[in-house]
Coordinates of C-alpha atoms in Angstrom, one line a residue:
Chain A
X28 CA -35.2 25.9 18.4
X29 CA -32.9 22.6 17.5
X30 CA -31.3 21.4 21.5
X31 CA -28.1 19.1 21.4
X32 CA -27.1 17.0 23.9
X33 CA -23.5 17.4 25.3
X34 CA -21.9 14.8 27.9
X35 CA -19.5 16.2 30.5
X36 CA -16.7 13.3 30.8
X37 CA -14.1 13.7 33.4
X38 CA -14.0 17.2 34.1
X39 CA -13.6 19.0 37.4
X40 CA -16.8 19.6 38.9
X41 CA -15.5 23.6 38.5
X42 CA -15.4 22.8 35.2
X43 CA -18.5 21.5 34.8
X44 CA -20.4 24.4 36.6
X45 CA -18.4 27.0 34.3
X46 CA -20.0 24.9 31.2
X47 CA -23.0 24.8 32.6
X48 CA -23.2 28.2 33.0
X49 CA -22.0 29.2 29.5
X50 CA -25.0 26.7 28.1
X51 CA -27.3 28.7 30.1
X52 CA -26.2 32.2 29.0
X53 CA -25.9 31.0 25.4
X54 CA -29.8 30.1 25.8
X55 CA -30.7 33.1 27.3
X56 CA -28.7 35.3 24.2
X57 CA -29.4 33.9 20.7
X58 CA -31.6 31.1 21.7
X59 CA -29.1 28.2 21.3
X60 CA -30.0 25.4 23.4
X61 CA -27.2 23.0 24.7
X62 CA -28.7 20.8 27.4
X63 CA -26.4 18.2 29.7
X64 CA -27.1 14.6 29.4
X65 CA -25.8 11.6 32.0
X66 CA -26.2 9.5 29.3
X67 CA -23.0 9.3 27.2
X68 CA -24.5 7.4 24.6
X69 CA -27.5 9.9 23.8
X70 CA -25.2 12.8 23.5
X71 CA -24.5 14.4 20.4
X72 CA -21.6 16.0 22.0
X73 CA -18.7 14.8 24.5
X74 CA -17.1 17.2 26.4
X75 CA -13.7 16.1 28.2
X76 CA -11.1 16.8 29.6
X77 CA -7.9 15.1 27.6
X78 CA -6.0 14.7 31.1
X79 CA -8.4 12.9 32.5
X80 CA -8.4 8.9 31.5
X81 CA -12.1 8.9 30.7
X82 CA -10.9 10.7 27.2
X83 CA -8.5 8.1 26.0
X84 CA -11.2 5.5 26.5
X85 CA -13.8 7.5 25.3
X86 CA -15.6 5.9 22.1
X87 CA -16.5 8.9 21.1
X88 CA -12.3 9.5 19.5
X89 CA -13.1 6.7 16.9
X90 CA -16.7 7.8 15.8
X91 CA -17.5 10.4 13.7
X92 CA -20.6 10.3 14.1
X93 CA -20.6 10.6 17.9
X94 CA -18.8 13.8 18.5
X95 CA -15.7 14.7 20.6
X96 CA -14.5 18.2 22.0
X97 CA -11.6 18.5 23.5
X98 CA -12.2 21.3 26.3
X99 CA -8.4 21.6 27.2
X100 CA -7.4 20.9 24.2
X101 CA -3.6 22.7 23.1
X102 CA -5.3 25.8 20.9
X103 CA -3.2 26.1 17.5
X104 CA -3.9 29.9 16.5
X105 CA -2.6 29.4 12.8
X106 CA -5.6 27.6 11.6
X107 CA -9.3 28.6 11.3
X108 CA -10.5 25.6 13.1
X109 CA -8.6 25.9 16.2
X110 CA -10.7 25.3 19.6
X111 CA -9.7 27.3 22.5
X112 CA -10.4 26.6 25.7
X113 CA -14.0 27.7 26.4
X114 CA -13.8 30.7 27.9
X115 CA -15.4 32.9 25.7
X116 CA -19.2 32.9 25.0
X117 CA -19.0 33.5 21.4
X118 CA -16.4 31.5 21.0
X119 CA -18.1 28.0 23.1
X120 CA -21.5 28.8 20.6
X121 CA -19.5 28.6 17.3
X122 CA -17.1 25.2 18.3
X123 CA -20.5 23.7 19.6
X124 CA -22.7 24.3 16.4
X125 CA -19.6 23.4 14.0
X126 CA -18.7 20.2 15.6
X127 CA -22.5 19.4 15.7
X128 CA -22.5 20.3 12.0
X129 CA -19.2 18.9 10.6
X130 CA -18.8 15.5 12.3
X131 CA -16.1 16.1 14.0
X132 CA -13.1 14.5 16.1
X133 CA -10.6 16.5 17.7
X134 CA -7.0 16.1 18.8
X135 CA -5.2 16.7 21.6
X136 CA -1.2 15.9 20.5
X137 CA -0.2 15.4 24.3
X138 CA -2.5 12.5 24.5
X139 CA -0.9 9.9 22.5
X140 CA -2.1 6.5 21.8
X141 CA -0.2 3.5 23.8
X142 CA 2.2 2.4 20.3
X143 CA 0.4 -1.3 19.6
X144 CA -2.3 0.6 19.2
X145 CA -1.9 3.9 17.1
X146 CA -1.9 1.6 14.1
X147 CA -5.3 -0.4 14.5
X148 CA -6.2 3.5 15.5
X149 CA -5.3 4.8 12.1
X150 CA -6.6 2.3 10.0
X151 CA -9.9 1.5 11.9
X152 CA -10.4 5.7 11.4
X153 CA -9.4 5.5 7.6
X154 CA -12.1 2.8 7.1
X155 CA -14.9 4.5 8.9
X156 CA -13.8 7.5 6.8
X157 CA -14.5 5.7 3.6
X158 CA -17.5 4.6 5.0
X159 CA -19.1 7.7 6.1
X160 CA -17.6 10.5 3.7
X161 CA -16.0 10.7 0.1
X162 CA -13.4 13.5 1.4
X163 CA -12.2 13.9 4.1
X164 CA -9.8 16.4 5.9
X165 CA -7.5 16.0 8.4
X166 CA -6.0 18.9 10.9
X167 CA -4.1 19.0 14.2
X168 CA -1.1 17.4 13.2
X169 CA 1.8 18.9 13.9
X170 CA 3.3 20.8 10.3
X171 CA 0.8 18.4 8.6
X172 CA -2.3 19.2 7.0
X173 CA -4.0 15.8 5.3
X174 CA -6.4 16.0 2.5
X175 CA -8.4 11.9 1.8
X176 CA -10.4 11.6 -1.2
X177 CA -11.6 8.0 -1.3
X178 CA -14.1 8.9 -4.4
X179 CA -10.3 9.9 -6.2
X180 CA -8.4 6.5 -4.2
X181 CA -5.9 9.8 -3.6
X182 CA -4.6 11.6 -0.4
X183 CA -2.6 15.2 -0.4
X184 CA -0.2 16.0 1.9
X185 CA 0.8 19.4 2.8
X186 CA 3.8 18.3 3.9
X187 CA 5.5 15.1 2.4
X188 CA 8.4 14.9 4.4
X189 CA 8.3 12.4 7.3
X190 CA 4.4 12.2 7.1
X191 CA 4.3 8.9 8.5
X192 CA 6.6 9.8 11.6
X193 CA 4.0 12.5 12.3
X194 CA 1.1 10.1 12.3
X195 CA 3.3 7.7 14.6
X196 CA 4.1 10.0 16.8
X197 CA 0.4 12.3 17.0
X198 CA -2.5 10.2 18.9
X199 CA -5.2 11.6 17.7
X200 CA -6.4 14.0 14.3
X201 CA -9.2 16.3 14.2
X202 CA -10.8 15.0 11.1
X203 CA -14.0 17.2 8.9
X204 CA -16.3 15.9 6.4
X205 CA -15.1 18.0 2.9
X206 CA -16.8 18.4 -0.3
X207 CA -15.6 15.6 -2.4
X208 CA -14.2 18.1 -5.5
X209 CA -12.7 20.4 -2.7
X210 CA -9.7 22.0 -3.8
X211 CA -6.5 19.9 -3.3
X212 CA -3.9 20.3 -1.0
X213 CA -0.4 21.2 -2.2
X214 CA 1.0 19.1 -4.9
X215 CA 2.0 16.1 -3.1
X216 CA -0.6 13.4 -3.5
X217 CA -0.2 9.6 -3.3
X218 CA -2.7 6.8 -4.2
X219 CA -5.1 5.5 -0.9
X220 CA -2.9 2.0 -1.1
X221 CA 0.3 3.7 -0.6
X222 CA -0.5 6.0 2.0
X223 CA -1.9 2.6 4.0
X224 CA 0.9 0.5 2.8
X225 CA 2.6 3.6 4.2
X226 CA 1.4 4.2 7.3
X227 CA 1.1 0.1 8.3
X228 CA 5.0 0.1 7.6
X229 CA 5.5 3.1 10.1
X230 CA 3.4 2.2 12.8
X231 CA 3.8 -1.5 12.7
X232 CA 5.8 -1.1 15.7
X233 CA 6.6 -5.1 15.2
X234 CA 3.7 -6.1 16.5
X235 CA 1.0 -7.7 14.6
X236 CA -2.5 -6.2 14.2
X237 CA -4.8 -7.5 16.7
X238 CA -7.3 -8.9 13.7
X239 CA -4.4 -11.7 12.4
X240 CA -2.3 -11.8 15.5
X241 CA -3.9 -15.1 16.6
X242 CA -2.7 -16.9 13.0
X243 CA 0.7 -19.3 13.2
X244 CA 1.2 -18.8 9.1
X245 CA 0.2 -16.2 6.7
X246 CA -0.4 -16.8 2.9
X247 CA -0.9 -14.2 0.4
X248 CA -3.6 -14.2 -2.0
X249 CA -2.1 -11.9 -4.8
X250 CA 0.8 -9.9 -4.7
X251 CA 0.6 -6.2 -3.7
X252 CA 0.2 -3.6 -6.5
X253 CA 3.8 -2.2 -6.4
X254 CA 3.1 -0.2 -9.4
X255 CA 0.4 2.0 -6.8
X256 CA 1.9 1.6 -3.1
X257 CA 6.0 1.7 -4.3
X258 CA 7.9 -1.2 -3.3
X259 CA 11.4 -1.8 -2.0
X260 CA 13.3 -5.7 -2.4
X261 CA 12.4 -6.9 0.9
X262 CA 8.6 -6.5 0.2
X263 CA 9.4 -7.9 -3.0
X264 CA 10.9 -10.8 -1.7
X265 CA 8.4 -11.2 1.2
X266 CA 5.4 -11.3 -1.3
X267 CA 7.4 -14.4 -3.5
X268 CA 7.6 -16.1 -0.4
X269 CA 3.9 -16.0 0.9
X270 CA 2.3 -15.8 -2.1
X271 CA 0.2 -18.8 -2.2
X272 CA 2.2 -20.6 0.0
X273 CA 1.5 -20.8 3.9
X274 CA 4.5 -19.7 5.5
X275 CA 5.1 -18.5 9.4
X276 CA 6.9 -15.7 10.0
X277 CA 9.9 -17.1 11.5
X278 CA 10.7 -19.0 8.3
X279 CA 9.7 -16.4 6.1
X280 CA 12.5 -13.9 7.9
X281 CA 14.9 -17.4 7.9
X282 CA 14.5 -17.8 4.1
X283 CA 14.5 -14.0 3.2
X284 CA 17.3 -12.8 5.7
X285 CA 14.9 -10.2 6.8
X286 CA 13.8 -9.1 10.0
X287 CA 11.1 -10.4 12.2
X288 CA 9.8 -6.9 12.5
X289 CA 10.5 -6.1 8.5
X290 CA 8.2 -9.6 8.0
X291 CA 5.7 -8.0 10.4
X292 CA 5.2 -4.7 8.4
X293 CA 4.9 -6.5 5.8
X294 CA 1.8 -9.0 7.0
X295 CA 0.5 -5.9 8.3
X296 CA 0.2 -3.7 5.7
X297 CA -1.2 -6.9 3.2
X298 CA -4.0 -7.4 5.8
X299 CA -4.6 -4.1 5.4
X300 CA -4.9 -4.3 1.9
X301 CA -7.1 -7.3 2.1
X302 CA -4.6 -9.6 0.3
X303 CA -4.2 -12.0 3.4
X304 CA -6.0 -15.3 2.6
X305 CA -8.1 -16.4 5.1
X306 CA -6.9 -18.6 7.9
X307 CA -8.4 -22.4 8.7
X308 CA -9.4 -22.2 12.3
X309 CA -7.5 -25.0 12.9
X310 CA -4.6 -23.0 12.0
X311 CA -5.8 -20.3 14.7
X312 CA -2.9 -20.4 17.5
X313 CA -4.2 -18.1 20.1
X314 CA -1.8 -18.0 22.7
X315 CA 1.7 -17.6 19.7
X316 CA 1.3 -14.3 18.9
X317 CA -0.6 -11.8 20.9
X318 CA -0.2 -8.5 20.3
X319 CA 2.2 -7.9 23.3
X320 CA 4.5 -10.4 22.4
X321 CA 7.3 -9.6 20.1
X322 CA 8.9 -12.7 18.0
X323 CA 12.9 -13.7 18.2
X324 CA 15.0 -13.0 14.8
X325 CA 15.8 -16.8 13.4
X326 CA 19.3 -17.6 12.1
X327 CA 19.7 -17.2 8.5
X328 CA 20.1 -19.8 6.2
X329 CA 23.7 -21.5 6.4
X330 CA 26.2 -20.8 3.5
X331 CA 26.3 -24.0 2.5
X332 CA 22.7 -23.4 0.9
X333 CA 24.4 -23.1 -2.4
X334 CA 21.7 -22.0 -4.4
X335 CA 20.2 -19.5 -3.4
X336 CA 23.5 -18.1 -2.7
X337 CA 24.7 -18.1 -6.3
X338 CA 21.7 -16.6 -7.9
X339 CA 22.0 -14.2 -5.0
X340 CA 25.4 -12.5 -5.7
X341 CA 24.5 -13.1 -9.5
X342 CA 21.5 -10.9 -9.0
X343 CA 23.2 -8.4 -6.8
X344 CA 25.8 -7.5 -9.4
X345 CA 22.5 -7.5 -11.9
X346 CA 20.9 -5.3 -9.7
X347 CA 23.7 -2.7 -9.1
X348 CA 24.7 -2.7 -13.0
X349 CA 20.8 -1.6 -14.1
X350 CA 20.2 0.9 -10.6
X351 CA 18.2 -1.3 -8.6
X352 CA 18.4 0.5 -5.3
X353 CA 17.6 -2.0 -2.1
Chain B
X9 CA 24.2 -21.6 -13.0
X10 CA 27.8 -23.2 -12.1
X11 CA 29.5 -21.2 -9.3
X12 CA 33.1 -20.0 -10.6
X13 CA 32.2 -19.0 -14.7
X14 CA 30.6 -16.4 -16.3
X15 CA 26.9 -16.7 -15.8
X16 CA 23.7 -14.8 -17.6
X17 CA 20.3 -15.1 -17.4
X18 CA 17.7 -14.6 -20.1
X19 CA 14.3 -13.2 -19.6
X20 CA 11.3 -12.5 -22.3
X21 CA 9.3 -9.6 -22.7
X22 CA 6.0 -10.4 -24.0
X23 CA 2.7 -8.7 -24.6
X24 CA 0.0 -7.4 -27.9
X25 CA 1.0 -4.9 -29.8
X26 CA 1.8 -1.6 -28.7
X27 CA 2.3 -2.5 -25.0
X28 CA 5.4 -1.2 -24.9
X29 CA 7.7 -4.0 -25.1
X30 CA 10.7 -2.4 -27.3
X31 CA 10.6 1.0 -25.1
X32 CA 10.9 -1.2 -21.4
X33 CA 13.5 -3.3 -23.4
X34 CA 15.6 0.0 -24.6
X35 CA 15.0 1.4 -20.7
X36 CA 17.5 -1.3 -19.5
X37 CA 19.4 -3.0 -22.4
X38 CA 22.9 -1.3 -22.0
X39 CA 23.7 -1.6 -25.5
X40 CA 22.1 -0.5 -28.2
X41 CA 18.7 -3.1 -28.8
X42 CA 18.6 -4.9 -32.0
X43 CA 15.3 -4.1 -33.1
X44 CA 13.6 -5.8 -36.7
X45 CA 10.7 -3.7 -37.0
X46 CA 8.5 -3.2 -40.1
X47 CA 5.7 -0.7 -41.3
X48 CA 2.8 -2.0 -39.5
X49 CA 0.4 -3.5 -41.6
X50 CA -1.8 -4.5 -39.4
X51 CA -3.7 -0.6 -38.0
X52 CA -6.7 -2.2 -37.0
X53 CA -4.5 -3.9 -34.2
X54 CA -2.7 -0.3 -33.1
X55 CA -2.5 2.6 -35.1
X56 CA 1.4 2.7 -34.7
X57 CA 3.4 3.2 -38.1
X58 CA 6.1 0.4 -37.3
X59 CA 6.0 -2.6 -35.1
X60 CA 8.2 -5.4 -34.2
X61 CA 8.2 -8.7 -36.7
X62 CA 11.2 -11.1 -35.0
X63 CA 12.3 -9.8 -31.8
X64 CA 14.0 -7.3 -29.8
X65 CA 17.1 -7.7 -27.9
X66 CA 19.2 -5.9 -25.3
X67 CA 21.8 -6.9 -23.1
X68 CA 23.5 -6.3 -19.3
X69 CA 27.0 -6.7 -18.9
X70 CA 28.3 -7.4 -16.0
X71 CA 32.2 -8.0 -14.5
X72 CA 33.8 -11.2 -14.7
X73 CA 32.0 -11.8 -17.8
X74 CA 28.0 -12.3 -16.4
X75 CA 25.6 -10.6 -18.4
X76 CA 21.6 -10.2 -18.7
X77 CA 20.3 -11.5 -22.0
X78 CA 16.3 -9.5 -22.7
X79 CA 14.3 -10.6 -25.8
X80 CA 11.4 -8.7 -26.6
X81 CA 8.9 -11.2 -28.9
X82 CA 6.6 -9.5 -31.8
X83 CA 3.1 -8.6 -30.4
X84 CA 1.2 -9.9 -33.3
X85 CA -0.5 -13.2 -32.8
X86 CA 0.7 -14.5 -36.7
X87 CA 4.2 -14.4 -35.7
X88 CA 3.8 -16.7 -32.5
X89 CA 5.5 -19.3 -33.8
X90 CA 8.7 -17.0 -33.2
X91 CA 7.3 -16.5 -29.6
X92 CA 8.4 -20.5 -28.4
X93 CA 11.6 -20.2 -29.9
X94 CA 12.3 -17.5 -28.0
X95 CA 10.9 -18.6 -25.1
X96 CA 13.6 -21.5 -24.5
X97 CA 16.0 -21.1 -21.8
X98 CA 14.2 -17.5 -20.1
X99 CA 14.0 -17.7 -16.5
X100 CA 11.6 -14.9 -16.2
X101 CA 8.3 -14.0 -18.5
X102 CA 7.8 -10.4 -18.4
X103 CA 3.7 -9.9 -19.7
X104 CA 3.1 -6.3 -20.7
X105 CA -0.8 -5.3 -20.9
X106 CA -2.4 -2.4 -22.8
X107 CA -5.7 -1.6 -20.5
X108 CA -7.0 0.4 -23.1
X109 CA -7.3 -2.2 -26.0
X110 CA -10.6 -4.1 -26.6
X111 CA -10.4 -7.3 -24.1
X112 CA -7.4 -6.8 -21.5
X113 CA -8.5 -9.8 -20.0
X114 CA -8.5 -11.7 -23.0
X115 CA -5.1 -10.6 -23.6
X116 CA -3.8 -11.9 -20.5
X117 CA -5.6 -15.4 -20.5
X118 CA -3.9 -15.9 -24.3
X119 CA -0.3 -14.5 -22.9
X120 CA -0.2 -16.9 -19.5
X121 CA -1.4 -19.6 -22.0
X122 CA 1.0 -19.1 -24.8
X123 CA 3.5 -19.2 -22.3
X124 CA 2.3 -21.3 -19.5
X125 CA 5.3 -23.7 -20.3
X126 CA 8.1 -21.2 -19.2
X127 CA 6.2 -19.4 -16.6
X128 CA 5.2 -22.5 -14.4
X129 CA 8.7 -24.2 -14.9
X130 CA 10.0 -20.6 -13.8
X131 CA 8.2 -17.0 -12.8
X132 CA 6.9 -14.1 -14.4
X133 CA 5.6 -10.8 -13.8
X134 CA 2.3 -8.9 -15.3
X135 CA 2.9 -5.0 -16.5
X136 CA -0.7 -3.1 -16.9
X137 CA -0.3 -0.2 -19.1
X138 CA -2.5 2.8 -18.9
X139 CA -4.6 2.1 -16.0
X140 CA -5.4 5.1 -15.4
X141 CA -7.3 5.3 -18.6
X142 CA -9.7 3.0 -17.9
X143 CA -11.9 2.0 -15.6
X144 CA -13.9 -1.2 -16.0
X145 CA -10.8 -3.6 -14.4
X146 CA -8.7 -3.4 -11.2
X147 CA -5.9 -5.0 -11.1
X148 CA -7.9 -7.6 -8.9
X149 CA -9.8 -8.4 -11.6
X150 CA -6.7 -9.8 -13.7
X151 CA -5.3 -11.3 -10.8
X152 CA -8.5 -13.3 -10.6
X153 CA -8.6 -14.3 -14.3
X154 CA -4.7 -15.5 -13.8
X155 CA -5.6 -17.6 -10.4
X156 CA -8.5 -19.2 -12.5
X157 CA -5.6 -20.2 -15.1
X158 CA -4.0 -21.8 -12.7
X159 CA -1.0 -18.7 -12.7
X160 CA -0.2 -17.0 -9.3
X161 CA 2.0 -14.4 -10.7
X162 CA 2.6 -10.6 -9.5
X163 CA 0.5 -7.7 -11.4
X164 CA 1.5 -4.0 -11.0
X165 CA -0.1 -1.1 -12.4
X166 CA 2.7 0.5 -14.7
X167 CA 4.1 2.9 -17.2
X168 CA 7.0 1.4 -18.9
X169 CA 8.0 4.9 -20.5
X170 CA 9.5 5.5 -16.6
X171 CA 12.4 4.0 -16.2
X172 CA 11.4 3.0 -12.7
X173 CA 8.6 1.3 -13.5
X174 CA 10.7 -1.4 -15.9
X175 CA 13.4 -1.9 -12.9
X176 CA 9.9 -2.5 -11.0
X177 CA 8.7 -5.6 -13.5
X178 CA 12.4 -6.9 -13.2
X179 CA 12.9 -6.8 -9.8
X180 CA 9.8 -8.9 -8.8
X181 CA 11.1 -11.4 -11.7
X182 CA 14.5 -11.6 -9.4
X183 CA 12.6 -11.6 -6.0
X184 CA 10.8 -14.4 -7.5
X185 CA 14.1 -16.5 -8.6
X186 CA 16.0 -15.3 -5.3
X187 CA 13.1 -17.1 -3.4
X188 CA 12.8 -20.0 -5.1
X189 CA 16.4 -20.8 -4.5
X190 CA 16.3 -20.1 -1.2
X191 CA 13.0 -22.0 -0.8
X192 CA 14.9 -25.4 -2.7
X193 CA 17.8 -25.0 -0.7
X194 CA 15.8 -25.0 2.7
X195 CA 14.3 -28.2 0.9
X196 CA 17.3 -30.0 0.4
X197 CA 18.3 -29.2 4.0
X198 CA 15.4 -30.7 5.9
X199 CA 15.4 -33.5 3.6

């Protein structure tokens, strides 16, 4: 008989007697052996309570491989994988073999992550994804089902309206390990790089990820693959300007007449990508730009810049005569 | 370009045969292109039954007497001494790749050499065709080869039988010139 170890974070001590006691029954009628740990670490399951602060700091939301269960968690009843509250024998064996099983993380849509953090959030989960799975499905979003397939560089959407909205405003997914030629999900797919670019440029928030967020310029080492993540003008004009040229991003929103926070996005979603050169330490400005601090929209360039000015209304007309959209 | 009279703007199409060059010049060109195309001679190249010998051209005509001059060049390597005489005068080099043919990379490094003269003096932009049909090269991989040339240019994955991928190529040829201006401008300033 196989015994996994569940931690009990932050719930009531009632709580924690009521589990205890469904462990013990579960023992006693098919032989399933659940045993409590104090030891967070050695458990292969966390139990918690998504009120309580221990579950937003809990290690165990970013780690597939260290399981989370939310006890309290808001039951959905449309979907198969729902997790009621445990207070139903057969019901506490099944969620506690499948999580064990499936590698799972659950979410609980009332406890949102603080906003400078849901992106590093959603892209430090994407790569541990890719690290651990070829497929990978996501659940517990509100009207969203998400299917990843990093062996295909694709991801389906059940829904593709306002996807990134969702994921900006839902802290945390319930995400299962899928068979890499699993059926796909409705017919709306993107590539991986656009739903990245995607989601950097929705959850940006105008603050800069806390990896690059110490750097005083930014310089791009190839351009973005617009032809995979789409592209609009001010990312095209953004990637001109830092391409191979160290730029901050004050003057980079000065030259483009873009915002800060458009500039922002943009650096984000290219570090993302891994398209960011490398900054020289001495380059490294710690106390400019931490992530708290949000950056003051420059000027734009005077009219008298005569140059730029030309080719732009030139290129405007161009652009509205052939359907260039902004 | 003189503030006050009509203006235009050439830009080159280049790329081996059967990349697409006359199709992403007819996606744009609001008059009919001028094409010279010939029976293909040369089916060990592409297996196409006509192919362009002097060049394509389309125009964009805008108010006040401003227009958009495109030139498509021939893809075949014997006719490149047309390919400098078109060259002249473009502000933009638009490189189309075919992904599928023998040596993509090779394709590229004789394309941003050919050309090097225009594209350093001014910008250009790299199409890759049919992508999705290969899979020994990422588009990292070209970008690589150009950087060893000495060429930081843009490279998109595309199909220039949409529409939307073309006004994609374009657009990063006029972000490129936009920025540039802008970029001289603030150098004249703080001088």
């Amino acid at each position: 008989m196989q015994t996994k170890t569940v931690y009990l974070s932050g719930l009531a001590v009632s709580e924690q007697i009521l589990m205890q006691s469904y462990m013990d029954l579960l023992v006693l009628r098919d032989g399933s052996r659940f045993d409590v740990t104090e030891v967070r670490e050695a458990a292969q399951i966390e139990v918690f309570d998504p009120k309580a602060d221990a579950a937003c700091n809990s290690p165990s939301f970013n780690e597939p491989s260290r399981i989370a269960f939310l006890a309290q968690g808001e039951p959905s009843t449309d979907h198969g994988w729902a997790l009621h509250r445990p207070a139903r024998l057969s019901n506490l064996r099944e969620v506690l073999t499948s999580i064990t099983s499936e590698h799972a993380i659950l979410s609980n849509t009332e406890t949102a992550l603080p906003e400078h953090r849901r992106l590093e959030y959603w892209l430090g989960l994407l790569s541990r994804f890719e690290a651990q799975g070829e497929a990978w499905e996501l659940k517990g979003l509100k009207n969203l089902r998400l299917r990843i397939y990093f062996n295909h560089q694709r991801v389906y959407l059940s829904n593709p309206h306002q996807w990134q909205e969702q994921l900006a405003n839902t802290g945390r997914a319930l995400a299962t390990a899928i068979p890499s030629d699993m059926e796909a999900l409705g017919d709306y797919a993107i590539s991986l790089d656009r739903f990245r670019w995607q989601l950097c440029e929705a959850l940006s928030n105008g603050l800069l990820l806390p990896g690059i967020a110490s750097r005083s310029t930014f310089n791009l080492l190839q351009w973005p693959d617009f032809g995979s993540v789409g592209a609009n003008q001010k990312q095209m004009k953004l990637s001109a300007l830092f391409h191979g040229r160290d730029l901050t991003i004050i003057k980079a929103a000065e030259l483009s007449a873009l915002p800060v926070s458009a500039v922002i996005d943009f650096i984000n979603a290219s570090a993302a990508q891994g398209l960011l050169k490398d900054a020289p330490a001495e380059l490294l400005c710690p106390e400019a730009l931490n992530s708290a601090q949000k950056l003051e929209q420059p000027a734009p360039l005077p009219e008298v810049a005569k140059k730029s000015r030309t080719f732009g209304q030139f290129l405007e007309k161009l652009r509205g005569a052939i359907g260039l959209g902004k | 370009m003189t503030e006050g009279q009509p203006r235009e703007i050439k830009i080159l199409i280049t790329g081996p045969m059967g990349s697409g060059k006359t199709t992403a010049l007819a996606a744009v060109s609001e008059s009919k292109p001028i094409q010279t195309e010939a029976r293909n001679s040369d089916t060990e190249q592409h297996s196409k039954s006509h192919t362009t010998v002097a060049m394509d051209f389309g125009e964009v005509y805008l108010e006040g007497g401003d227009r958009l001059r495109i030139y498509g060049t021939p893809g075949q390597k014997r006719f490149n001494a047309m390919w400098q005489i078109l060259a002249k005068g473009a502000l933009g080099v638009v490189v189309l790749l075919d992904m599928t043919r023998a040596d993509p990379k090779e394709d590229l490094r004789d394309y941003l050499t050919d050309f090097s003269q225009v594209i350093h003096g001014s910008c250009a932009v790299i199409g890759a065709g049919r992508m999705d049909e290969q899979h020994a090269l990422e588009i990292g991989d070209l970008a690589d080869m150009a950087a060893q040339l000495g060429f930081a240019v843009p490279i998109f994955s595309v199909d220039v039988r949409k529409r939307e991928d073309v006004l994609l190529l374009l657009e990063a040829l006029f972000c490129q010139i936009e920025m540039d201006a802008a970029l001289a401008d603030h150098s004249e300033m703080t001088q």
